[in-house]
PDB file of C-alpha atoms in Angstrom:
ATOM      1  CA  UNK A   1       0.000   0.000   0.000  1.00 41.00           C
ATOM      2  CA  UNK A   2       1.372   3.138  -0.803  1.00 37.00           C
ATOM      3  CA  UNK A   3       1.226   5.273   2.018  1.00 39.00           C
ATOM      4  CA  UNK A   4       2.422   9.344   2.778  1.00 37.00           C
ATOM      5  CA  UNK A   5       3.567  10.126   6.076  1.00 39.00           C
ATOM      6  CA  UNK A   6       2.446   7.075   7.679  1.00 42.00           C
ATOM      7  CA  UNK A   7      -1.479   7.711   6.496  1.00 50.00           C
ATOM      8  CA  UNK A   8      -2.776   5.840   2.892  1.00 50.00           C
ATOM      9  CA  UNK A   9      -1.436   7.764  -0.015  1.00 48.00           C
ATOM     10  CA  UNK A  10      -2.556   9.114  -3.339  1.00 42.00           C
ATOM     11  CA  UNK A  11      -2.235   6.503  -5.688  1.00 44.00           C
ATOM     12  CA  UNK A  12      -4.360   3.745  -3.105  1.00 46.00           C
ATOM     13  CA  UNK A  13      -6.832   6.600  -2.409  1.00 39.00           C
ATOM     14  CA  UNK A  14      -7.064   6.898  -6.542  1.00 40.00           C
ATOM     15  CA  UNK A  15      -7.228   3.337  -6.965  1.00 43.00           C
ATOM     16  CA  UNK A  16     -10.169   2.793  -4.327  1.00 39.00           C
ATOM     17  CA  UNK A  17     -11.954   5.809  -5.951  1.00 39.00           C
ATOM     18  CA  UNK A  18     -11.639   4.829  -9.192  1.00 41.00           C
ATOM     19  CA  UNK A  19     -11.031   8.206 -10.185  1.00 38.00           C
ATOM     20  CA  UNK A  20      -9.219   9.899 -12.690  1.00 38.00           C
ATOM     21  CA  UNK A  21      -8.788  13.352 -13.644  1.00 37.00           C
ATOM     22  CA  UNK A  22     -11.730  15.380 -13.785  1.00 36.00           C
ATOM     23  CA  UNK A  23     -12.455  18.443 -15.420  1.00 37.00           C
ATOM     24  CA  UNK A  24     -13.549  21.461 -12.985  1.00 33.00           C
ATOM     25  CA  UNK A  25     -16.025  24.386 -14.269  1.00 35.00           C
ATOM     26  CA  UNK A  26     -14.472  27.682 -14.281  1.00 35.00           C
ATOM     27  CA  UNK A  27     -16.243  30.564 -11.719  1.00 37.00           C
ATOM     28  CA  UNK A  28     -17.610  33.477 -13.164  1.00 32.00           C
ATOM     29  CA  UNK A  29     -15.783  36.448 -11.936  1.00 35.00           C
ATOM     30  CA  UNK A  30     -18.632  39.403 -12.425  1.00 38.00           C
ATOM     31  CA  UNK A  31     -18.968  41.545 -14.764  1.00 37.00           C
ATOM     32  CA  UNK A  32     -15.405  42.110 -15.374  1.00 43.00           C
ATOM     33  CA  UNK A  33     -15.009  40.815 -18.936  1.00 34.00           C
ATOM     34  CA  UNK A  34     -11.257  40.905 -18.791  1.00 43.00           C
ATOM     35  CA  UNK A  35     -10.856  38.777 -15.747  1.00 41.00           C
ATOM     36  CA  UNK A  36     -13.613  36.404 -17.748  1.00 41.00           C
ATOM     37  CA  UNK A  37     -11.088  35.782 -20.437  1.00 39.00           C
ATOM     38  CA  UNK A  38      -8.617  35.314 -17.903  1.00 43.00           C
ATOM     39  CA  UNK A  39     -10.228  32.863 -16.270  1.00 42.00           C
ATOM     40  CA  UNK A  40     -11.256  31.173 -19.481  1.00 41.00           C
ATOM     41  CA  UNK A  41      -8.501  30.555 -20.703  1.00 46.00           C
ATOM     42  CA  UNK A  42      -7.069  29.523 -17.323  1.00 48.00           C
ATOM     43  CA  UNK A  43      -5.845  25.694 -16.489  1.00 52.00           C
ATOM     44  CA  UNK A  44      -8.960  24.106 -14.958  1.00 55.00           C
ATOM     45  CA  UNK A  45      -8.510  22.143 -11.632  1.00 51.00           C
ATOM     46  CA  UNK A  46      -8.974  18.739 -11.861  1.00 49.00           C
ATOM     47  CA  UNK A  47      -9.527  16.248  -8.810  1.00 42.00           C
ATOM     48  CA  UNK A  48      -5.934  15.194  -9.860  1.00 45.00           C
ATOM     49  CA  UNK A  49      -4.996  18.450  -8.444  1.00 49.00           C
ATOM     50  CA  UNK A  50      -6.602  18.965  -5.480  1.00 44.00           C
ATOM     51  CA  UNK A  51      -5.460  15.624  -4.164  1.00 43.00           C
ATOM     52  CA  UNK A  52      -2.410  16.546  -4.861  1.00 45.00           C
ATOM     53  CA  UNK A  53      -3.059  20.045  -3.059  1.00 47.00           C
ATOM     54  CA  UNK A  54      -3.743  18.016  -0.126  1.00 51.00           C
ATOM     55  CA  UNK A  55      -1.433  14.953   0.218  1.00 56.00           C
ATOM     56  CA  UNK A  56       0.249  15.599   2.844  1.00 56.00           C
ATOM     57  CA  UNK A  57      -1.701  16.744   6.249  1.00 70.00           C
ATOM     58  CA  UNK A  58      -1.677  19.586   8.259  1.00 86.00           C
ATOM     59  CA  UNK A  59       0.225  19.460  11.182  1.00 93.00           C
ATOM     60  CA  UNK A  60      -1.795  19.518  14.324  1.00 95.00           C
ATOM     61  CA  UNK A  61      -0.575  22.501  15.131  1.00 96.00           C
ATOM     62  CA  UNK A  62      -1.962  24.030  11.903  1.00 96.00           C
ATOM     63  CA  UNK A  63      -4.883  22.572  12.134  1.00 97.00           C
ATOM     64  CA  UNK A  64      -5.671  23.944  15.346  1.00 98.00           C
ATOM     65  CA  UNK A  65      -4.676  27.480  14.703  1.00 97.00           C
ATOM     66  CA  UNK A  66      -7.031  27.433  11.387  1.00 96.00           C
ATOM     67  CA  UNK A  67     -10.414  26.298  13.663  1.00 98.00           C
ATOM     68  CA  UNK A  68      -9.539  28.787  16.580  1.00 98.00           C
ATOM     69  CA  UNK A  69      -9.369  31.381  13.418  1.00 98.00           C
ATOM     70  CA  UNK A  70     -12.399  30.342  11.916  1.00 98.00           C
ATOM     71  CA  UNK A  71     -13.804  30.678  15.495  1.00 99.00           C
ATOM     72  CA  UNK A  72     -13.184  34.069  15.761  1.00 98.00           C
ATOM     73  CA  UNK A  73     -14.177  35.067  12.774  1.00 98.00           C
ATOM     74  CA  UNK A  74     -17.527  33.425  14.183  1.00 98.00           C
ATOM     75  CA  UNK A  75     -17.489  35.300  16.919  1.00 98.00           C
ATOM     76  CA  UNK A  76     -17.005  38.553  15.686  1.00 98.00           C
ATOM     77  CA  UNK A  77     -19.412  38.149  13.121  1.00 96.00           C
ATOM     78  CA  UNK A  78     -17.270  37.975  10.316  1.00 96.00           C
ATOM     79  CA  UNK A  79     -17.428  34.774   8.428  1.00 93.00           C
ATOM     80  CA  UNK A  80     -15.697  33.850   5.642  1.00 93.00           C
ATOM     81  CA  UNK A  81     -18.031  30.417   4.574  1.00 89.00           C
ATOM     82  CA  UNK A  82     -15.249  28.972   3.102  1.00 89.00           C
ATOM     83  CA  UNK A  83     -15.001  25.543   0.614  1.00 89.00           C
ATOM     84  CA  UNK A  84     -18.591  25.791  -0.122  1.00 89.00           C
ATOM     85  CA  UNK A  85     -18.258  26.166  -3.887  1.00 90.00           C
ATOM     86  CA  UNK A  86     -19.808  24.033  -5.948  1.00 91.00           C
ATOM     87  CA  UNK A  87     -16.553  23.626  -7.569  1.00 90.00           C
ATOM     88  CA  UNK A  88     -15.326  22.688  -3.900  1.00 91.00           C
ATOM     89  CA  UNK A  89     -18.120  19.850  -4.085  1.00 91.00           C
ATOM     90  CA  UNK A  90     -17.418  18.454  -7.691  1.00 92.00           C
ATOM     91  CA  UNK A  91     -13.496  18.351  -6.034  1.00 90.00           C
ATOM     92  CA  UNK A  92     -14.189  16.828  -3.445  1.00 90.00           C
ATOM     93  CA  UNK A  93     -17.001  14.062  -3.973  1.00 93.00           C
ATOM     94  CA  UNK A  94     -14.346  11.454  -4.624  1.00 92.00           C
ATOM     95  CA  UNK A  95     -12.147  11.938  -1.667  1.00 91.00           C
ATOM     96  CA  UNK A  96     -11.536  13.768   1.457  1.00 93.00           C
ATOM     97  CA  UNK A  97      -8.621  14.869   3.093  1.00 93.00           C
ATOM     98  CA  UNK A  98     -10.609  16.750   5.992  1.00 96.00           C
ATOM     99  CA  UNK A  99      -7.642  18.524   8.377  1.00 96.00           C
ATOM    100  CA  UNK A 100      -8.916  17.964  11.551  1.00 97.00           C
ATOM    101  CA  UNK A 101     -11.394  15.736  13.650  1.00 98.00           C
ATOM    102  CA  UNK A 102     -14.495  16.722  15.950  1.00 99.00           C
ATOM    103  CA  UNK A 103     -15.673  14.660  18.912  1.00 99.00           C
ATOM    104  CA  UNK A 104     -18.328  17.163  19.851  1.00 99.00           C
ATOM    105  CA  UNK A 105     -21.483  17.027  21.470  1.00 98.00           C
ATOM    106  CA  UNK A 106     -24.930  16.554  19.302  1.00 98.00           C
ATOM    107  CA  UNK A 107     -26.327  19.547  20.831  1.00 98.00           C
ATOM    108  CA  UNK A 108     -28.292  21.658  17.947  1.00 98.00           C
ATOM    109  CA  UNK A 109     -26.487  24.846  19.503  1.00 98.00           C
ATOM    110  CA  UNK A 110     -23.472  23.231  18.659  1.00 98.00           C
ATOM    111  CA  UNK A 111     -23.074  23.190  14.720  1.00 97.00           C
ATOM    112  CA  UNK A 112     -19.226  22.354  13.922  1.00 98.00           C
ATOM    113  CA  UNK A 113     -18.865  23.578  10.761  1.00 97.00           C
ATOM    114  CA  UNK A 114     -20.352  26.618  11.516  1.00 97.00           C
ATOM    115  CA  UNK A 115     -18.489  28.060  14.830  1.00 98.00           C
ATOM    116  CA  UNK A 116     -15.334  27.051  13.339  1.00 98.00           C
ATOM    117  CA  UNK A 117     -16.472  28.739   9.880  1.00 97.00           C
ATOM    118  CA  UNK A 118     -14.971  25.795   8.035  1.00 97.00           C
ATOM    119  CA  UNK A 119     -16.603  24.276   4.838  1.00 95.00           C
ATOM    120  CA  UNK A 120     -17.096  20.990   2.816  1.00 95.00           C
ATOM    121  CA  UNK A 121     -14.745  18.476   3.603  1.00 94.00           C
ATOM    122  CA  UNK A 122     -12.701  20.387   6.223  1.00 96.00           C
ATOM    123  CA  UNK A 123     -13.360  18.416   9.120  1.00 97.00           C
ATOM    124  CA  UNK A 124     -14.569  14.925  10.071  1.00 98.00           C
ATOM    125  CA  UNK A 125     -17.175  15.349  12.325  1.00 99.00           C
ATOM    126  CA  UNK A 126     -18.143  12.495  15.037  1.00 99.00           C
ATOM    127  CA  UNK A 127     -21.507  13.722  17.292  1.00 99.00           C
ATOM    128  CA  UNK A 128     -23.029  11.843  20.397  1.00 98.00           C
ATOM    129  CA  UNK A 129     -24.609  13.690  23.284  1.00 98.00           C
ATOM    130  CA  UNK A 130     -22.066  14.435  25.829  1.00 98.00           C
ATOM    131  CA  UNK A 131     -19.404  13.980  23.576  1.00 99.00           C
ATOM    132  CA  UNK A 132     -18.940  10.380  24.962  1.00 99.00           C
ATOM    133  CA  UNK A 133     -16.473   7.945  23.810  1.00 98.00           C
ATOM    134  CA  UNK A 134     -17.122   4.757  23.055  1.00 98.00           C
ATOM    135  CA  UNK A 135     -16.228   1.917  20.633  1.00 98.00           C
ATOM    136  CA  UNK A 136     -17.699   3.402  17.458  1.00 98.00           C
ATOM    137  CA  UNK A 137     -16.340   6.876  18.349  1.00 98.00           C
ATOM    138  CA  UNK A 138     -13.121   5.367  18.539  1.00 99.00           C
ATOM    139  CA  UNK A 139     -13.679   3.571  15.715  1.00 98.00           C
ATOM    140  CA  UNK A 140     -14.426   6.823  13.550  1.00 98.00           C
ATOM    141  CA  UNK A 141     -11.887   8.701  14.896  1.00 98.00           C
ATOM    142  CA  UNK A 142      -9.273   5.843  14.028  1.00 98.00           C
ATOM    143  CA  UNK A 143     -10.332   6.225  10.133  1.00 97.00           C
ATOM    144  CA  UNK A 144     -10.256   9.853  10.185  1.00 97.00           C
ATOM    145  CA  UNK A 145      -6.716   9.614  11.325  1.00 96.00           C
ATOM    146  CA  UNK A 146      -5.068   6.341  10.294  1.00 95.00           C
ATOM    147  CA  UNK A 147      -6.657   6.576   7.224  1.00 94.00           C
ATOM    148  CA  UNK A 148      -7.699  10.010   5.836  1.00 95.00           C
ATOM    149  CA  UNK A 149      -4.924  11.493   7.662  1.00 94.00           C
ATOM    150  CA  UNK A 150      -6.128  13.755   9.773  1.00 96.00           C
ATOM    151  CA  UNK A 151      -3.476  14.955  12.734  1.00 96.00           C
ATOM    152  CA  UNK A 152      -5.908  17.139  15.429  1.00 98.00           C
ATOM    153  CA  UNK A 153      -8.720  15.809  17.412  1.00 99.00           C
ATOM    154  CA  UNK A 154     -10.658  18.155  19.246  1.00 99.00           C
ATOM    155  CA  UNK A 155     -12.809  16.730  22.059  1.00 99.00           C
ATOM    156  CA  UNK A 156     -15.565  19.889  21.937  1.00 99.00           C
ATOM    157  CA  UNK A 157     -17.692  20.309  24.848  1.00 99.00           C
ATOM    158  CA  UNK A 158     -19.891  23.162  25.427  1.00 99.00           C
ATOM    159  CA  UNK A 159     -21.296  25.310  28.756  1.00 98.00           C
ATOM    160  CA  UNK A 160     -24.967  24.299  30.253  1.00 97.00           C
ATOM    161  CA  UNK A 161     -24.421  20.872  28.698  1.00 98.00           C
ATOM    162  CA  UNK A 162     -27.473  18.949  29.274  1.00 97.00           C
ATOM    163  CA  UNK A 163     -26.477  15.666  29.667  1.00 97.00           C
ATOM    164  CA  UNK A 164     -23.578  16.631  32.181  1.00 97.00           C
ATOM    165  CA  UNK A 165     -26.152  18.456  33.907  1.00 96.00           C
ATOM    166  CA  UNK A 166     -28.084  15.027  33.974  1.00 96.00           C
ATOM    167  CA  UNK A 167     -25.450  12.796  35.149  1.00 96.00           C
ATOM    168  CA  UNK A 168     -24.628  15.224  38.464  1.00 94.00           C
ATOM    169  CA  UNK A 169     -28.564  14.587  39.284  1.00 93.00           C
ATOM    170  CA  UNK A 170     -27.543  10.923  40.105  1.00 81.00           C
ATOM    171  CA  UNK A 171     -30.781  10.063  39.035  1.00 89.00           C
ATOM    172  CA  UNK A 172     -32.415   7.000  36.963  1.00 89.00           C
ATOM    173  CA  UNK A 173     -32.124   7.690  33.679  1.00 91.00           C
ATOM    174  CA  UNK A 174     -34.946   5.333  31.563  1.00 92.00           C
ATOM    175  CA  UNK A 175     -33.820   3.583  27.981  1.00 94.00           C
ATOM    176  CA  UNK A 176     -30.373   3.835  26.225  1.00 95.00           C
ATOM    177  CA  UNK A 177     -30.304   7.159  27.532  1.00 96.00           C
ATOM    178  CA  UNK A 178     -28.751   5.745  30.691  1.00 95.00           C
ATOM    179  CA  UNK A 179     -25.477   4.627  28.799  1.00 96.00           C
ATOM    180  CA  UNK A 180     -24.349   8.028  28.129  1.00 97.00           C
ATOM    181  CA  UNK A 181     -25.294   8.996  31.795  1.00 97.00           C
ATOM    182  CA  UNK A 182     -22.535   6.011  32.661  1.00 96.00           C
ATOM    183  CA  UNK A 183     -19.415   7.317  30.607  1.00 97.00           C
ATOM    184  CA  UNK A 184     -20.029  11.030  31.888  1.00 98.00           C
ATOM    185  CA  UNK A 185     -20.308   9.413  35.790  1.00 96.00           C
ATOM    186  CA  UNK A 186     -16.337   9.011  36.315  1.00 96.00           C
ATOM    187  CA  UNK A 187     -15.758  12.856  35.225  1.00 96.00           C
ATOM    188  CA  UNK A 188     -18.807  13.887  37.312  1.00 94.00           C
ATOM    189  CA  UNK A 189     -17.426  12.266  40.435  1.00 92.00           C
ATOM    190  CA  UNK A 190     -14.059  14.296  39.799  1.00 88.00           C
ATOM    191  CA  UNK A 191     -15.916  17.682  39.180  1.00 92.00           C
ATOM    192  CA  UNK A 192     -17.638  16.990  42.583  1.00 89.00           C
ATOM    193  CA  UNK A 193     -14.812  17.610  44.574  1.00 87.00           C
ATOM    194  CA  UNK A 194     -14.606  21.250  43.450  1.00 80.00           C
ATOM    195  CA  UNK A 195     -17.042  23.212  45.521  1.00 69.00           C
ATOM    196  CA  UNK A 196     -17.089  26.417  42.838  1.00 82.00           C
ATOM    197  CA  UNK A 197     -19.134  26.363  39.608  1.00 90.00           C
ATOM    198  CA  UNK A 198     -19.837  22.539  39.688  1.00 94.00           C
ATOM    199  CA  UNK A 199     -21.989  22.513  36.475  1.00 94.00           C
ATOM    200  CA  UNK A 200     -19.150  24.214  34.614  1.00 95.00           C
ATOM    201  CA  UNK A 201     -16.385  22.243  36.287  1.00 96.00           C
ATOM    202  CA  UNK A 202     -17.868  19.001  35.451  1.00 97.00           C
ATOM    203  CA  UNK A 203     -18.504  19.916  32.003  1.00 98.00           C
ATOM    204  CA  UNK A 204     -14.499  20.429  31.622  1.00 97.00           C
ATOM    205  CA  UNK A 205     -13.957  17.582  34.030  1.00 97.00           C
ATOM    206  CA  UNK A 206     -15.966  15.988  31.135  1.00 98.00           C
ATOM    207  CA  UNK A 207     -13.942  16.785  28.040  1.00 98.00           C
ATOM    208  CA  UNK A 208     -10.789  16.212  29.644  1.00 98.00           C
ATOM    209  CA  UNK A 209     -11.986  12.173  30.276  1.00 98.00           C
ATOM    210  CA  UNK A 210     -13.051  11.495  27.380  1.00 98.00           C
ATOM    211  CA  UNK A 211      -9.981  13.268  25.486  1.00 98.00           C
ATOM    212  CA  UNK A 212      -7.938  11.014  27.957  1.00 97.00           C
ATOM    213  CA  UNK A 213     -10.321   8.083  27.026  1.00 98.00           C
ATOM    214  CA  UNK A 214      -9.581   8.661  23.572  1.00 98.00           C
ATOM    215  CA  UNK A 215      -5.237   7.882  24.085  1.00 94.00           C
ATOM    216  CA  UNK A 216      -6.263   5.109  26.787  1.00 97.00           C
ATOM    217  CA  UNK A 217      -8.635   2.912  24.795  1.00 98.00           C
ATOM    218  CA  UNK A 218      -6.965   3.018  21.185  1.00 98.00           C
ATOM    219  CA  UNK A 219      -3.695   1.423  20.260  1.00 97.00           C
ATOM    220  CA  UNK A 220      -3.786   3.492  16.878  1.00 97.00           C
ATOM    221  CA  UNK A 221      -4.526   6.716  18.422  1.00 98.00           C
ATOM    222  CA  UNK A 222      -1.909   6.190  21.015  1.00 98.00           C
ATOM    223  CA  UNK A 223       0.479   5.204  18.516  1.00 97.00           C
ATOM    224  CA  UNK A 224       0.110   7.869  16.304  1.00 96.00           C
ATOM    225  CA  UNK A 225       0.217  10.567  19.545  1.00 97.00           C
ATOM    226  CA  UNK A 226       3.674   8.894  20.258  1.00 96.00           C
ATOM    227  CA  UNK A 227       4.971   8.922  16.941  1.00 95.00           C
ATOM    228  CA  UNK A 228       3.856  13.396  16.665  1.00 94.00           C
ATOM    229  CA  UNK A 229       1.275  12.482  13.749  1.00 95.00           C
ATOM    230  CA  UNK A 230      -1.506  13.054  16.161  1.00 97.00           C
ATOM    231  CA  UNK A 231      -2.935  15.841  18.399  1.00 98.00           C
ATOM    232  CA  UNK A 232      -5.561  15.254  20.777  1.00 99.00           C
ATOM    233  CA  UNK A 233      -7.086  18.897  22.513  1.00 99.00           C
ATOM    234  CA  UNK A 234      -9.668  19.464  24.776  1.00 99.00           C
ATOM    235  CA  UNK A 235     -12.134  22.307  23.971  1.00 99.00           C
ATOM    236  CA  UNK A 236     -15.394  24.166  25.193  1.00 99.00           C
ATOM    237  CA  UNK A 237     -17.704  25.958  23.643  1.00 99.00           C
ATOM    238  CA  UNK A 238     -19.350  29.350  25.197  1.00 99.00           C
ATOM    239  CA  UNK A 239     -22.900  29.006  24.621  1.00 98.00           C
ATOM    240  CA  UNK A 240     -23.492  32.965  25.707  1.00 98.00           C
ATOM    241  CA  UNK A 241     -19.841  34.533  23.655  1.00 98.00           C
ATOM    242  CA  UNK A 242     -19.488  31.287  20.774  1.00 98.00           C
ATOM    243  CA  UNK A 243     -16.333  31.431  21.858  1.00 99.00           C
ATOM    244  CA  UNK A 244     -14.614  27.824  21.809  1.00 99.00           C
ATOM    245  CA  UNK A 245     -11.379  27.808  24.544  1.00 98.00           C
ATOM    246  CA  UNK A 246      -9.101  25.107  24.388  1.00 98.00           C
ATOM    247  CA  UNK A 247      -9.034  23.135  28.260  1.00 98.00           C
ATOM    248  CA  UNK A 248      -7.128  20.407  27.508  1.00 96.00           C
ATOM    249  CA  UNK A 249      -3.926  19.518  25.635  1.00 92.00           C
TER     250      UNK A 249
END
């Protein structure tokens, strides 16, 4: 298998595609009929060359700088909506090279994409209430980085997060409901023994367990954290600013 910097490489990706190159449609550029010629007569990208764009992955340290960017662009109202072309679709439908990963939770407040003001194919996204890990989430997060090649995971939490608030009730919790109670319980119990802002502190208690989880539970993960292809953060998101803080690292 060929492979580029330890993740599967162009030439596999092609071959499990089945792609080849693919001719792009030119954007109009206004009314201005000299940059219309320009761009007419332009090469055209192909999907050829934006694999080749993105071969390689960004480092985690890139990647994280670019989503606490796009955040505050978010938060100052200023969003760029970037790689939402439809000549970003048409290059990307065959592959993805998306340059970092998302544990977040599935709270509708909590739209990725959007408070990170990233676009199509940017990030690979993994949602469960509570941002719990478990076997599929590791599972998903192992593809995202052993095989697409992603280098960042960000374990987003966010304030007033409802199931944290449910698991400090240490109440019954009817249906399946009660599993995701169960892998917040062990941060809960560690968030208890601060006696200041106990909603907020478990809710970073919260992120930094499961972010820990992540390492602890997956040989791949931990082997790619060891070998500096892989980044694993911590995060929270401000319901009342949208401003996402990093908590863990």
């Amino acid at each position: 298998m060929s492979r580029i910097n330890g993740f599967v490489g162009r030439r596999h990706f092609l071959k499990l595609a089945g792609v080849g190159s693919v001719g792009m449609m030119a954007s109009v550029a206004g009314c201005d009929l000299s940059a219309n010629v320009k761009q007419a007569i332009a090469p055209k990208k192909t999907l050829t060359d934006a694999i080749a764009a993105n071969r390689n992955p960004v480092s985690p340290e890139q990647a994280l700088k670019r989503l606490l960017a796009g955040n505050q662009r978010f938060v100052q109202q200023k969003r760029q909506y970037p790689d939402q072309s439809l000549e970003r679709i048409r290059m990307i439908a065959q592959a993805q090279y998306p340059f970092a990963a998302i544990l977040g939770c599935a709270d509708s407040r909590v739209p990725t994409e959007i408070i990170f003001d990233q676009g199509l194919g940017d990030l690979f996204v993994v949602r469960v209430a509570g941002n719990v890990v478990c076997d599929t989430v590791i599972g998903s997060l192992e593809y995202a980085t052993a095989v697409l090649g992603s280098q960042l995971i960000v374990v987003l939490g966010h304030k007033r997060c409802g199931a944290v608030a449910k698991a400090l009730q240490d109440k019954p919790v009817s249906g399946r409901m009660g599993l995701i109670i169960e892998g917040i319980k062990p941060a809960v119990e560690t968030a208890k023994l601060t006696t200041k802002n106990l909603q907020d502190n478990a809710v970073i208690a919260n992120i930094k367990y499961q972010a820990s989880k992540l390492q602890e539970n997956s040989t791949i993960l931990s082997r790619l954290v060891r070998q500096n292809k892989l980044k694993i953060v911590g995060a929270r998101y401000d319901l009342d600013s949208s401003k996402v803080s990093i908590v863990y690292s």
